[in-house]
Every structure is written in structure tokens, then in C-alpha cells.
Amino acid sequence: MALGGNPVFNGKNFRGAKQAPPVPQNPYGQQFNPAGRAPGQVMDGQAAWSAQQQSMTNEQLQQMYNQPAAGPADTGRMTYDDVIMKTVACLVVLVIGAGITLFVAPALSTMLMVVGALGGFVLALVNTFKKQPSPALILAYAGLEGLFLGGLTRILDGMYPGVGLQAVIGTLAVFGVTLVLFKSGKVRATPKMVRFFMIATIGYAVFALINLVMMWTGAVQEPFGLRTSITIAGIPLGVFIGILAIGLAAFSLIMDFTSIEEGVRAGAPERYSWVAAFGLTVTLVWLYVEIIRLLAILRGDD
């Protein structure tokens, strides 16, 4: 497991899912008590199979041999298809939520945006630390984040027309490139890279917290706080910070893919595909926010 990345995959609810659910035993591993044996007496697997063969017709045996082996879906284990379908479901709900705040009255849109931001944060914590995944709560998180992203997009797109669509395209592009690089094996979550990710993420979180406090207290009047009030060689600090944050979000996707891959290989129960979908949704939300903010800063500096 790629430790140190998305807390959704590092929580006990996913790390504890490494053991596959019980798989139905084939006849070689069954105990068998044919008629005529004393109660409580059982035969070993091979002897039982021989005895069972004697009571089956050749046609029945041939039908059994022709049956395909049980796959992950048949034994209740998580598959890539499960993760894909549930991630799509989360994104559909997210888009619906975004559509609401994009097209309602401005005052209502702002209120729903705040509700989505606060509610999404609370449900993110609940779903991250919940022992058993809840599809309803995960979809509710996606819907609330959709309200927040829709409101944010409406505000920034009103100030800088076109940044919303550009951010969507940018998010899909980064996701696609990251997935291709991961599948090709060219980018992996090595221990050294994970350590760098952890240090950089903590540093970024500290900066974001300081910036937020300074904006709330009025110490900085710029729309994006320190991101635009400080410049380096004429370039807003937010451009450098934004590029770093997008890189961190992209690498977080790599660690998410790694965790999902390990979960599938280990035969994690099928229900944990909801956890994987939730983790990917969290990272994609982060990535979109960083991209649209960077685009807005670049447009504001024109």
C-alpha cells in the first residue's frame, strides 16, 4: 500500500480489506460424509471426492468440469470494473450537484456553495474514518462537493470567462496522463517519492492555513491572499504554489492507483470498491480546485 498518500486509502477501512472474503471450496477441499458412515465420522478431501464421483453420472461430471473458474466478481472480491463504475457514479452525482449551483439564482448559489463546502468536509472525515463504507454517505459527499465546485466555478468563471471549461479539460487531461504513465510503469509511488510527497504536502498545507487566516483577518486584501500579493520576478507566488499543488495532486492519483491495484490483487471485498471510488473523487476534487485557481491567477495577472 502506498502509505502517506490519500488518507482514504491509508485508513483502517481500506488497509484492513487486504484479506479476501471466503471463497467457496471446491470438492477437493470439502469434507464428505456419505451414507453409511457413522455420524461424526468424515473422510479427507481426496477420499470424499472419490466417493462423490461414484454417486455422480458421467454427464454431471462433464458439466462440472466444463464450468469456468470462479472469477473475482463471483467470489465477492473487488475488481477494476467495480471501481470504475462506482467512481463514475460519484462523478455523475458531483456533476449534478455542480449543475444546481451553476444555474440557480446567484444568492442561492452562494449559500449552497457554503453548505457544500462545509458538508463535504464533514462527510469527507466521516467516510475516511468509517469502518465500513457507506455508499449513501459517499454519494452524498460527491453531491455536496458538486455544490461547492459549481459555486466556485460560477464565481471564477464570472470574473474570468472560460476558466471553468479550461479547468475541467485540464483535470481530465492530468487524470488521463497520470493513468497512462502509471499503467506503463514509468511512474510509481516509490518510498523516496512518497517521503518527498509527504514533506511537500505538509508544507503546502501550512502555507494554505496561514494564507486562509490572513485573508479572514483582513491582513491581506488580495482575492487569493499571499498567492497574488507576493510576486517573484514579476510572477505571482500563486503560480509557483499552484504548479506544486497540481503536481502533488497528480502524484496523489498515482498513489491512489497503487492502492487500488494492491487491493484488487489482495482480493479485497467488493464493498471496498466504494472506498476506492471515494478516494479517487477526493483527489479529483483537489486537482480541479488547484487547476481552476491557477488559471484564475494567471488570468488576473494579464
PDB file of C-alpha atoms in Angstrom:
ATOM      1  CA  MET A   1       0.000   0.000   0.000  1.00  0.00           C
ATOM      2  CA  ALA A   2       1.224   3.434  -0.875  1.00  0.00           C
ATOM      3  CA  LEU A   3       1.367   4.851   2.609  1.00  0.00           C
ATOM      4  CA  GLY A   4       1.446   8.576   3.119  1.00  0.00           C
ATOM      5  CA  GLY A   5      -0.900   9.449   0.289  1.00  0.00           C
ATOM      6  CA  ASN A   6      -4.646   9.852   0.235  1.00  0.00           C
ATOM      7  CA  PRO A   7      -5.862   9.309   3.832  1.00  0.00           C
ATOM      8  CA  VAL A   8      -8.884   7.482   2.427  1.00  0.00           C
ATOM      9  CA  PHE A   9      -6.643   4.595   1.322  1.00  0.00           C
ATOM     10  CA  ASN A  10      -4.453   4.752   4.428  1.00  0.00           C
ATOM     11  CA  GLY A  11      -7.332   4.437   6.860  1.00  0.00           C
ATOM     12  CA  LYS A  12      -8.209   1.180   8.528  1.00  0.00           C
ATOM     13  CA  ASN A  13     -11.315   0.859   6.371  1.00  0.00           C
ATOM     14  CA  PHE A  14      -9.195   0.144   3.272  1.00  0.00           C
ATOM     15  CA  ARG A  15      -5.914  -1.148   4.681  1.00  0.00           C
ATOM     16  CA  GLY A  16      -7.866  -3.729   6.652  1.00  0.00           C
ATOM     17  CA  ALA A  17      -9.511  -5.022   3.496  1.00  0.00           C
ATOM     18  CA  LYS A  18      -6.445  -6.899   2.275  1.00  0.00           C
ATOM     19  CA  GLN A  19      -7.979 -10.297   3.059  1.00  0.00           C
ATOM     20  CA  ALA A  20     -10.403 -11.651   0.512  1.00  0.00           C
ATOM     21  CA  PRO A  21     -13.798 -12.968   1.600  1.00  0.00           C
ATOM     22  CA  PRO A  22     -14.109 -16.724   1.901  1.00  0.00           C
ATOM     23  CA  VAL A  23     -14.141 -18.440  -1.476  1.00  0.00           C
ATOM     24  CA  PRO A  24     -16.420 -21.456  -1.863  1.00  0.00           C
ATOM     25  CA  GLN A  25     -14.326 -24.598  -1.590  1.00  0.00           C
ATOM     26  CA  ASN A  26     -14.053 -26.969  -4.496  1.00  0.00           C
ATOM     27  CA  PRO A  27     -14.840 -30.618  -3.925  1.00  0.00           C
ATOM     28  CA  TYR A  28     -11.171 -31.486  -3.247  1.00  0.00           C
ATOM     29  CA  GLY A  29     -11.219 -29.389  -0.104  1.00  0.00           C
ATOM     30  CA  GLN A  30     -14.629 -30.455   1.216  1.00  0.00           C
ATOM     31  CA  GLN A  31     -15.289 -32.899   3.942  1.00  0.00           C
ATOM     32  CA  PHE A  32     -17.755 -35.528   2.868  1.00  0.00           C
ATOM     33  CA  ASN A  33     -19.904 -37.881   4.875  1.00  0.00           C
ATOM     34  CA  PRO A  34     -21.516 -40.398   2.517  1.00  0.00           C
ATOM     35  CA  ALA A  35     -24.419 -42.555   3.555  1.00  0.00           C
ATOM     36  CA  GLY A  36     -23.427 -45.464   5.681  1.00  0.00           C
ATOM     37  CA  ARG A  37     -20.684 -43.763   7.714  1.00  0.00           C
ATOM     38  CA  ALA A  38     -21.161 -43.295  11.398  1.00  0.00           C
ATOM     39  CA  PRO A  39     -22.263 -39.802  12.497  1.00  0.00           C
ATOM     40  CA  GLY A  40     -19.314 -37.545  13.301  1.00  0.00           C
ATOM     41  CA  GLN A  41     -17.004 -39.506  11.031  1.00  0.00           C
ATOM     42  CA  VAL A  42     -15.759 -37.663   7.953  1.00  0.00           C
ATOM     43  CA  MET A  43     -13.437 -38.551   5.110  1.00  0.00           C
ATOM     44  CA  ASP A  44     -10.474 -36.478   3.972  1.00  0.00           C
ATOM     45  CA  GLY A  45     -10.815 -34.337   0.841  1.00  0.00           C
ATOM     46  CA  GLN A  46      -9.403 -36.813  -1.713  1.00  0.00           C
ATOM     47  CA  ALA A  47     -11.341 -39.771  -0.372  1.00  0.00           C
ATOM     48  CA  ALA A  48     -14.506 -37.702  -0.237  1.00  0.00           C
ATOM     49  CA  TRP A  49     -14.052 -36.638  -3.848  1.00  0.00           C
ATOM     50  CA  SER A  50     -13.648 -40.247  -4.938  1.00  0.00           C
ATOM     51  CA  ALA A  51     -16.784 -41.248  -3.077  1.00  0.00           C
ATOM     52  CA  GLN A  52     -18.695 -38.332  -4.515  1.00  0.00           C
ATOM     53  CA  GLN A  53     -17.600 -39.259  -8.037  1.00  0.00           C
ATOM     54  CA  GLN A  54     -19.145 -42.694  -7.633  1.00  0.00           C
ATOM     55  CA  SER A  55     -22.560 -41.149  -6.940  1.00  0.00           C
ATOM     56  CA  MET A  56     -22.427 -38.803  -9.984  1.00  0.00           C
ATOM     57  CA  THR A  57     -23.135 -39.647 -13.579  1.00  0.00           C
ATOM     58  CA  ASN A  58     -20.588 -39.064 -16.311  1.00  0.00           C
ATOM     59  CA  GLU A  59     -22.779 -36.279 -17.702  1.00  0.00           C
ATOM     60  CA  GLN A  60     -22.820 -34.485 -14.345  1.00  0.00           C
ATOM     61  CA  LEU A  61     -19.061 -34.769 -14.031  1.00  0.00           C
ATOM     62  CA  GLN A  62     -18.536 -33.413 -17.550  1.00  0.00           C
ATOM     63  CA  GLN A  63     -20.815 -30.432 -16.831  1.00  0.00           C
ATOM     64  CA  MET A  64     -18.871 -29.650 -13.684  1.00  0.00           C
ATOM     65  CA  TYR A  65     -15.509 -29.805 -15.464  1.00  0.00           C
ATOM     66  CA  ASN A  66     -16.801 -27.526 -18.239  1.00  0.00           C
ATOM     67  CA  GLN A  67     -17.822 -24.771 -15.842  1.00  0.00           C
ATOM     68  CA  PRO A  68     -15.488 -21.724 -15.910  1.00  0.00           C
ATOM     69  CA  ALA A  69     -13.384 -20.993 -12.873  1.00  0.00           C
ATOM     70  CA  ALA A  70     -14.875 -18.527 -10.432  1.00  0.00           C
ATOM     71  CA  GLY A  71     -13.611 -15.002 -11.040  1.00  0.00           C
ATOM     72  CA  PRO A  72     -13.274 -12.136  -8.544  1.00  0.00           C
ATOM     73  CA  ALA A  73     -16.836 -10.944  -9.188  1.00  0.00           C
ATOM     74  CA  ASP A  74     -18.195 -14.440  -8.494  1.00  0.00           C
ATOM     75  CA  THR A  75     -16.419 -14.663  -5.144  1.00  0.00           C
ATOM     76  CA  GLY A  76     -17.354 -11.192  -3.882  1.00  0.00           C
ATOM     77  CA  ARG A  77     -13.967  -9.565  -4.434  1.00  0.00           C
ATOM     78  CA  MET A  78     -13.206  -6.060  -5.654  1.00  0.00           C
ATOM     79  CA  THR A  79     -12.459  -5.652  -9.362  1.00  0.00           C
ATOM     80  CA  TYR A  80     -11.311  -2.752 -11.531  1.00  0.00           C
ATOM     81  CA  ASP A  81     -14.750  -2.694 -13.147  1.00  0.00           C
ATOM     82  CA  ASP A  82     -16.333  -2.205  -9.715  1.00  0.00           C
ATOM     83  CA  VAL A  83     -14.059   0.752  -9.002  1.00  0.00           C
ATOM     84  CA  ILE A  84     -14.681   2.309 -12.413  1.00  0.00           C
ATOM     85  CA  MET A  85     -18.465   2.028 -12.203  1.00  0.00           C
ATOM     86  CA  LYS A  86     -18.657   3.415  -8.683  1.00  0.00           C
ATOM     87  CA  THR A  87     -16.257   6.248  -9.490  1.00  0.00           C
ATOM     88  CA  VAL A  88     -18.423   7.158 -12.476  1.00  0.00           C
ATOM     89  CA  ALA A  89     -21.480   7.121 -10.202  1.00  0.00           C
ATOM     90  CA  CYS A  90     -19.753   9.522  -7.795  1.00  0.00           C
ATOM     91  CA  LEU A  91     -18.742  11.847 -10.615  1.00  0.00           C
ATOM     92  CA  VAL A  92     -22.269  11.844 -12.079  1.00  0.00           C
ATOM     93  CA  VAL A  93     -23.697  12.874  -8.707  1.00  0.00           C
ATOM     94  CA  LEU A  94     -20.953  15.500  -8.395  1.00  0.00           C
ATOM     95  CA  VAL A  95     -21.807  16.960 -11.809  1.00  0.00           C
ATOM     96  CA  ILE A  96     -25.499  17.079 -10.893  1.00  0.00           C
ATOM     97  CA  GLY A  97     -24.642  18.977  -7.709  1.00  0.00           C
ATOM     98  CA  ALA A  98     -22.432  21.365  -9.676  1.00  0.00           C
ATOM     99  CA  GLY A  99     -25.218  21.945 -12.182  1.00  0.00           C
ATOM    100  CA  ILE A 100     -27.545  23.058  -9.405  1.00  0.00           C
ATOM    101  CA  THR A 101     -25.258  25.840  -8.159  1.00  0.00           C
ATOM    102  CA  LEU A 102     -24.350  26.847 -11.695  1.00  0.00           C
ATOM    103  CA  PHE A 103     -27.915  27.602 -12.752  1.00  0.00           C
ATOM    104  CA  VAL A 104     -29.845  28.736  -9.659  1.00  0.00           C
ATOM    105  CA  ALA A 105     -30.099  32.363  -8.528  1.00  0.00           C
ATOM    106  CA  PRO A 106     -26.735  33.916  -7.517  1.00  0.00           C
ATOM    107  CA  ALA A 107     -27.683  34.386  -3.846  1.00  0.00           C
ATOM    108  CA  LEU A 108     -28.917  30.792  -3.558  1.00  0.00           C
ATOM    109  CA  SER A 109     -25.836  29.558  -5.413  1.00  0.00           C
ATOM    110  CA  THR A 110     -23.532  31.184  -2.859  1.00  0.00           C
ATOM    111  CA  MET A 111     -25.486  29.711   0.039  1.00  0.00           C
ATOM    112  CA  LEU A 112     -25.430  26.232  -1.499  1.00  0.00           C
ATOM    113  CA  MET A 113     -21.709  26.601  -2.173  1.00  0.00           C
ATOM    114  CA  VAL A 114     -21.043  27.246   1.522  1.00  0.00           C
ATOM    115  CA  VAL A 115     -23.292  24.337   2.515  1.00  0.00           C
ATOM    116  CA  GLY A 116     -21.475  22.095   0.047  1.00  0.00           C
ATOM    117  CA  ALA A 117     -18.032  23.140   1.315  1.00  0.00           C
ATOM    118  CA  LEU A 118     -18.865  22.575   4.990  1.00  0.00           C
ATOM    119  CA  GLY A 119     -20.984  19.473   4.447  1.00  0.00           C
ATOM    120  CA  GLY A 120     -18.438  17.956   2.070  1.00  0.00           C
ATOM    121  CA  PHE A 121     -15.659  18.495   4.596  1.00  0.00           C
ATOM    122  CA  VAL A 122     -17.657  16.801   7.357  1.00  0.00           C
ATOM    123  CA  LEU A 123     -18.645  13.830   5.189  1.00  0.00           C
ATOM    124  CA  ALA A 124     -15.062  13.510   3.939  1.00  0.00           C
ATOM    125  CA  LEU A 125     -13.945  12.957   7.531  1.00  0.00           C
ATOM    126  CA  VAL A 126     -16.846  10.603   8.275  1.00  0.00           C
ATOM    127  CA  ASN A 127     -16.232   8.467   5.184  1.00  0.00           C
ATOM    128  CA  THR A 128     -12.473   8.436   5.725  1.00  0.00           C
ATOM    129  CA  PHE A 129     -12.644   7.064   9.253  1.00  0.00           C
ATOM    130  CA  LYS A 130     -15.795   4.958   8.951  1.00  0.00           C
ATOM    131  CA  LYS A 131     -15.013   1.280   9.466  1.00  0.00           C
ATOM    132  CA  GLN A 132     -17.464   0.061   6.838  1.00  0.00           C
ATOM    133  CA  PRO A 133     -18.026   2.010   3.600  1.00  0.00           C
ATOM    134  CA  SER A 134     -21.470   3.549   3.162  1.00  0.00           C
ATOM    135  CA  PRO A 135     -22.485   4.080  -0.491  1.00  0.00           C
ATOM    136  CA  ALA A 136     -25.160   6.583   0.557  1.00  0.00           C
ATOM    137  CA  LEU A 137     -22.688   8.750   2.501  1.00  0.00           C
ATOM    138  CA  ILE A 138     -20.097   8.542  -0.269  1.00  0.00           C
ATOM    139  CA  LEU A 139     -22.623   9.654  -2.887  1.00  0.00           C
ATOM    140  CA  ALA A 140     -23.822  12.386  -0.518  1.00  0.00           C
ATOM    141  CA  TYR A 141     -20.227  13.612  -0.244  1.00  0.00           C
ATOM    142  CA  ALA A 142     -19.988  13.721  -4.039  1.00  0.00           C
ATOM    143  CA  GLY A 143     -23.213  15.725  -4.255  1.00  0.00           C
ATOM    144  CA  LEU A 144     -22.077  18.256  -1.654  1.00  0.00           C
ATOM    145  CA  GLU A 145     -18.704  18.674  -3.317  1.00  0.00           C
ATOM    146  CA  GLY A 146     -20.579  19.244  -6.544  1.00  0.00           C
ATOM    147  CA  LEU A 147     -22.465  22.128  -4.916  1.00  0.00           C
ATOM    148  CA  PHE A 148     -19.168  23.632  -3.772  1.00  0.00           C
ATOM    149  CA  LEU A 149     -17.368  23.207  -7.096  1.00  0.00           C
ATOM    150  CA  GLY A 150     -20.332  24.547  -9.035  1.00  0.00           C
ATOM    151  CA  GLY A 151     -20.459  27.671  -6.887  1.00  0.00           C
ATOM    152  CA  LEU A 152     -16.702  28.175  -7.082  1.00  0.00           C
ATOM    153  CA  THR A 153     -16.740  27.735 -10.846  1.00  0.00           C
ATOM    154  CA  ARG A 154     -19.603  30.182 -11.205  1.00  0.00           C
ATOM    155  CA  ILE A 155     -17.738  32.885  -9.270  1.00  0.00           C
ATOM    156  CA  LEU A 156     -14.376  32.454 -11.007  1.00  0.00           C
ATOM    157  CA  ASP A 157     -15.880  31.958 -14.446  1.00  0.00           C
ATOM    158  CA  GLY A 158     -17.842  35.161 -13.962  1.00  0.00           C
ATOM    159  CA  MET A 159     -14.603  37.011 -13.222  1.00  0.00           C
ATOM    160  CA  TYR A 160     -12.518  35.246 -15.868  1.00  0.00           C
ATOM    161  CA  PRO A 161     -14.809  33.769 -18.554  1.00  0.00           C
ATOM    162  CA  GLY A 162     -13.765  30.348 -19.774  1.00  0.00           C
ATOM    163  CA  VAL A 163     -11.706  29.197 -16.770  1.00  0.00           C
ATOM    164  CA  GLY A 164     -14.387  26.687 -15.757  1.00  0.00           C
ATOM    165  CA  LEU A 165     -14.261  24.739 -19.007  1.00  0.00           C
ATOM    166  CA  GLN A 166     -10.479  25.025 -19.105  1.00  0.00           C
ATOM    167  CA  ALA A 167     -10.272  23.608 -15.572  1.00  0.00           C
ATOM    168  CA  VAL A 168     -12.486  20.643 -16.500  1.00  0.00           C
ATOM    169  CA  ILE A 169     -10.353  19.881 -19.553  1.00  0.00           C
ATOM    170  CA  GLY A 170      -7.166  20.314 -17.519  1.00  0.00           C
ATOM    171  CA  THR A 171      -8.399  17.947 -14.794  1.00  0.00           C
ATOM    172  CA  LEU A 172      -9.337  15.262 -17.314  1.00  0.00           C
ATOM    173  CA  ALA A 173      -6.002  15.699 -19.101  1.00  0.00           C
ATOM    174  CA  VAL A 174      -3.950  15.346 -15.912  1.00  0.00           C
ATOM    175  CA  PHE A 175      -6.002  12.323 -14.841  1.00  0.00           C
ATOM    176  CA  GLY A 176      -5.595  10.648 -18.241  1.00  0.00           C
ATOM    177  CA  VAL A 177      -1.853  11.300 -18.488  1.00  0.00           C
ATOM    178  CA  THR A 178      -1.314  10.119 -14.916  1.00  0.00           C
ATOM    179  CA  LEU A 179      -3.243   6.909 -15.548  1.00  0.00           C
ATOM    180  CA  VAL A 180      -1.295   6.190 -18.752  1.00  0.00           C
ATOM    181  CA  LEU A 181       2.041   6.799 -17.012  1.00  0.00           C
ATOM    182  CA  PHE A 182       1.006   4.539 -14.142  1.00  0.00           C
ATOM    183  CA  LYS A 183      -0.194   1.723 -16.417  1.00  0.00           C
ATOM    184  CA  SER A 184       3.036   1.938 -18.440  1.00  0.00           C
ATOM    185  CA  GLY A 185       5.082   1.597 -15.256  1.00  0.00           C
ATOM    186  CA  LYS A 186       7.004   4.808 -15.927  1.00  0.00           C
ATOM    187  CA  VAL A 187       5.776   6.466 -12.738  1.00  0.00           C
ATOM    188  CA  ARG A 188       5.497   4.591  -9.455  1.00  0.00           C
ATOM    189  CA  ALA A 189       4.975   5.542  -5.834  1.00  0.00           C
ATOM    190  CA  THR A 190       8.478   4.697  -4.625  1.00  0.00           C
ATOM    191  CA  PRO A 191       9.331   5.210  -0.924  1.00  0.00           C
ATOM    192  CA  LYS A 192      11.603   8.143  -1.808  1.00  0.00           C
ATOM    193  CA  MET A 193       8.866   9.854  -3.821  1.00  0.00           C
ATOM    194  CA  VAL A 194       6.326   9.233  -1.069  1.00  0.00           C
ATOM    195  CA  ARG A 195       8.606  10.882   1.506  1.00  0.00           C
ATOM    196  CA  PHE A 196       9.007  13.923  -0.747  1.00  0.00           C
ATOM    197  CA  PHE A 197       5.237  13.993  -1.257  1.00  0.00           C
ATOM    198  CA  MET A 198       4.637  13.966   2.493  1.00  0.00           C
ATOM    199  CA  ILE A 199       7.087  16.811   3.176  1.00  0.00           C
ATOM    200  CA  ALA A 200       5.756  18.919   0.292  1.00  0.00           C
ATOM    201  CA  THR A 201       2.124  18.296   1.247  1.00  0.00           C
ATOM    202  CA  ILE A 202       2.689  19.298   4.869  1.00  0.00           C
ATOM    203  CA  GLY A 203       4.473  22.454   3.727  1.00  0.00           C
ATOM    204  CA  TYR A 204       1.650  23.271   1.313  1.00  0.00           C
ATOM    205  CA  ALA A 205      -0.990  22.682   3.999  1.00  0.00           C
ATOM    206  CA  VAL A 206       0.817  25.034   6.409  1.00  0.00           C
ATOM    207  CA  PHE A 207       1.018  27.734   3.725  1.00  0.00           C
ATOM    208  CA  ALA A 208      -2.670  27.311   2.831  1.00  0.00           C
ATOM    209  CA  LEU A 209      -3.685  27.597   6.500  1.00  0.00           C
ATOM    210  CA  ILE A 210      -1.609  30.737   7.061  1.00  0.00           C
ATOM    211  CA  ASN A 211      -2.955  32.264   3.842  1.00  0.00           C
ATOM    212  CA  LEU A 212      -6.545  31.483   4.851  1.00  0.00           C
ATOM    213  CA  VAL A 213      -6.137  33.063   8.302  1.00  0.00           C
ATOM    214  CA  MET A 214      -4.571  36.195   6.809  1.00  0.00           C
ATOM    215  CA  MET A 215      -7.438  36.522   4.341  1.00  0.00           C
ATOM    216  CA  TRP A 216     -10.076  36.049   7.049  1.00  0.00           C
ATOM    217  CA  THR A 217      -8.459  38.612   9.354  1.00  0.00           C
ATOM    218  CA  GLY A 218      -8.053  41.146   6.543  1.00  0.00           C
ATOM    219  CA  ALA A 219      -4.262  41.202   6.811  1.00  0.00           C
ATOM    220  CA  VAL A 220      -4.167  40.554   3.065  1.00  0.00           C
ATOM    221  CA  GLN A 221      -6.682  42.229   0.758  1.00  0.00           C
ATOM    222  CA  GLU A 222      -5.873  40.399  -2.480  1.00  0.00           C
ATOM    223  CA  PRO A 223      -8.554  37.925  -3.735  1.00  0.00           C
ATOM    224  CA  PHE A 224      -6.172  34.977  -3.382  1.00  0.00           C
ATOM    225  CA  GLY A 225      -4.222  36.304  -0.411  1.00  0.00           C
ATOM    226  CA  LEU A 226      -0.485  35.707  -0.392  1.00  0.00           C
ATOM    227  CA  ARG A 227      -0.780  33.849  -3.672  1.00  0.00           C
ATOM    228  CA  THR A 228      -1.239  37.136  -5.546  1.00  0.00           C
ATOM    229  CA  SER A 229       0.113  39.745  -3.110  1.00  0.00           C
ATOM    230  CA  ILE A 230       3.660  38.326  -3.339  1.00  0.00           C
ATOM    231  CA  THR A 231       5.488  38.202  -6.653  1.00  0.00           C
ATOM    232  CA  ILE A 232       8.761  36.612  -7.703  1.00  0.00           C
ATOM    233  CA  ALA A 233      10.385  38.175 -10.775  1.00  0.00           C
ATOM    234  CA  GLY A 234       7.017  39.691 -11.577  1.00  0.00           C
ATOM    235  CA  ILE A 235       5.217  36.331 -11.379  1.00  0.00           C
ATOM    236  CA  PRO A 236       2.612  35.864  -8.604  1.00  0.00           C
ATOM    237  CA  LEU A 237       3.632  33.422  -5.889  1.00  0.00           C
ATOM    238  CA  GLY A 238       0.364  31.593  -6.529  1.00  0.00           C
ATOM    239  CA  VAL A 239       1.621  30.420  -9.906  1.00  0.00           C
ATOM    240  CA  PHE A 240       4.534  28.529  -8.339  1.00  0.00           C
ATOM    241  CA  ILE A 241       2.367  27.280  -5.486  1.00  0.00           C
ATOM    242  CA  GLY A 242      -0.333  26.208  -7.939  1.00  0.00           C
ATOM    243  CA  ILE A 243       2.059  24.236 -10.112  1.00  0.00           C
ATOM    244  CA  LEU A 244       3.421  22.491  -7.000  1.00  0.00           C
ATOM    245  CA  ALA A 245      -0.103  21.700  -5.760  1.00  0.00           C
ATOM    246  CA  ILE A 246      -1.171  20.273  -9.126  1.00  0.00           C
ATOM    247  CA  GLY A 247       1.940  18.102  -9.124  1.00  0.00           C
ATOM    248  CA  LEU A 248       1.112  16.876  -5.621  1.00  0.00           C
ATOM    249  CA  ALA A 249      -2.478  16.092  -6.614  1.00  0.00           C
ATOM    250  CA  ALA A 250      -1.244  14.207  -9.688  1.00  0.00           C
ATOM    251  CA  PHE A 251       1.164  12.149  -7.602  1.00  0.00           C
ATOM    252  CA  SER A 252      -1.655  11.508  -5.139  1.00  0.00           C
ATOM    253  CA  LEU A 253      -3.516   9.919  -8.059  1.00  0.00           C
ATOM    254  CA  ILE A 254      -0.507   7.656  -8.636  1.00  0.00           C
ATOM    255  CA  MET A 255      -0.691   6.527  -5.017  1.00  0.00           C
ATOM    256  CA  ASP A 256      -4.451   6.055  -5.327  1.00  0.00           C
ATOM    257  CA  PHE A 257      -3.946   3.816  -8.371  1.00  0.00           C
ATOM    258  CA  THR A 258      -1.288   1.876  -6.475  1.00  0.00           C
ATOM    259  CA  SER A 259      -3.598   1.311  -3.518  1.00  0.00           C
ATOM    260  CA  ILE A 260      -6.432   0.186  -5.788  1.00  0.00           C
ATOM    261  CA  GLU A 261      -4.145  -2.187  -7.657  1.00  0.00           C
ATOM    262  CA  GLU A 262      -2.933  -3.748  -4.417  1.00  0.00           C
ATOM    263  CA  GLY A 263      -6.484  -4.025  -3.123  1.00  0.00           C
ATOM    264  CA  VAL A 264      -7.612  -5.896  -6.248  1.00  0.00           C
ATOM    265  CA  ARG A 265      -4.589  -8.194  -6.171  1.00  0.00           C
ATOM    266  CA  ALA A 266      -5.128  -8.963  -2.491  1.00  0.00           C
ATOM    267  CA  GLY A 267      -8.774  -9.829  -3.121  1.00  0.00           C
ATOM    268  CA  ALA A 268     -10.311  -7.059  -1.031  1.00  0.00           C
ATOM    269  CA  PRO A 269     -14.090  -7.441  -0.514  1.00  0.00           C
ATOM    270  CA  GLU A 270     -16.234  -5.943  -3.267  1.00  0.00           C
ATOM    271  CA  ARG A 271     -17.745  -3.306  -0.968  1.00  0.00           C
ATOM    272  CA  TYR A 272     -14.363  -1.587  -0.696  1.00  0.00           C
ATOM    273  CA  SER A 273     -14.639  -0.517  -4.309  1.00  0.00           C
ATOM    274  CA  TRP A 274     -16.792   2.276  -2.839  1.00  0.00           C
ATOM    275  CA  VAL A 275     -13.831   3.348  -0.728  1.00  0.00           C
ATOM    276  CA  ALA A 276     -11.631   3.377  -3.825  1.00  0.00           C
ATOM    277  CA  ALA A 277     -14.207   5.453  -5.722  1.00  0.00           C
ATOM    278  CA  PHE A 278     -14.445   7.864  -2.792  1.00  0.00           C
ATOM    279  CA  GLY A 279     -10.660   8.239  -2.629  1.00  0.00           C
ATOM    280  CA  LEU A 280     -10.402   8.990  -6.335  1.00  0.00           C
ATOM    281  CA  THR A 281     -13.225  11.535  -6.075  1.00  0.00           C
ATOM    282  CA  VAL A 282     -11.452  13.325  -3.220  1.00  0.00           C
ATOM    283  CA  THR A 283      -8.237  13.597  -5.230  1.00  0.00           C
ATOM    284  CA  LEU A 284     -10.036  14.764  -8.381  1.00  0.00           C
ATOM    285  CA  VAL A 285     -11.845  17.479  -6.414  1.00  0.00           C
ATOM    286  CA  TRP A 286      -8.500  18.678  -5.042  1.00  0.00           C
ATOM    287  CA  LEU A 287      -6.964  18.618  -8.521  1.00  0.00           C
ATOM    288  CA  TYR A 288      -9.830  20.615 -10.059  1.00  0.00           C
ATOM    289  CA  VAL A 289      -9.705  23.280  -7.340  1.00  0.00           C
ATOM    290  CA  GLU A 290      -5.963  23.759  -7.822  1.00  0.00           C
ATOM    291  CA  ILE A 291      -6.248  23.969 -11.618  1.00  0.00           C
ATOM    292  CA  ILE A 292      -9.104  26.482 -11.684  1.00  0.00           C
ATOM    293  CA  ARG A 293      -7.384  28.636  -9.055  1.00  0.00           C
ATOM    294  CA  LEU A 294      -4.129  28.630 -11.021  1.00  0.00           C
ATOM    295  CA  LEU A 295      -5.981  29.587 -14.195  1.00  0.00           C
ATOM    296  CA  ALA A 296      -7.743  32.424 -12.382  1.00  0.00           C
ATOM    297  CA  ILE A 297      -4.438  33.746 -11.017  1.00  0.00           C
ATOM    298  CA  LEU A 298      -2.869  33.621 -14.467  1.00  0.00           C
ATOM    299  CA  ARG A 299      -5.862  35.406 -15.994  1.00  0.00           C
ATOM    300  CA  GLY A 300      -5.837  38.017 -13.222  1.00  0.00           C
ATOM    301  CA  ASP A 301      -2.191  38.768 -13.907  1.00  0.00           C
ATOM    302  CA  ASP A 302      -2.826  39.533 -17.580  1.00  0.00           C
TER     303      ASP A 302
END
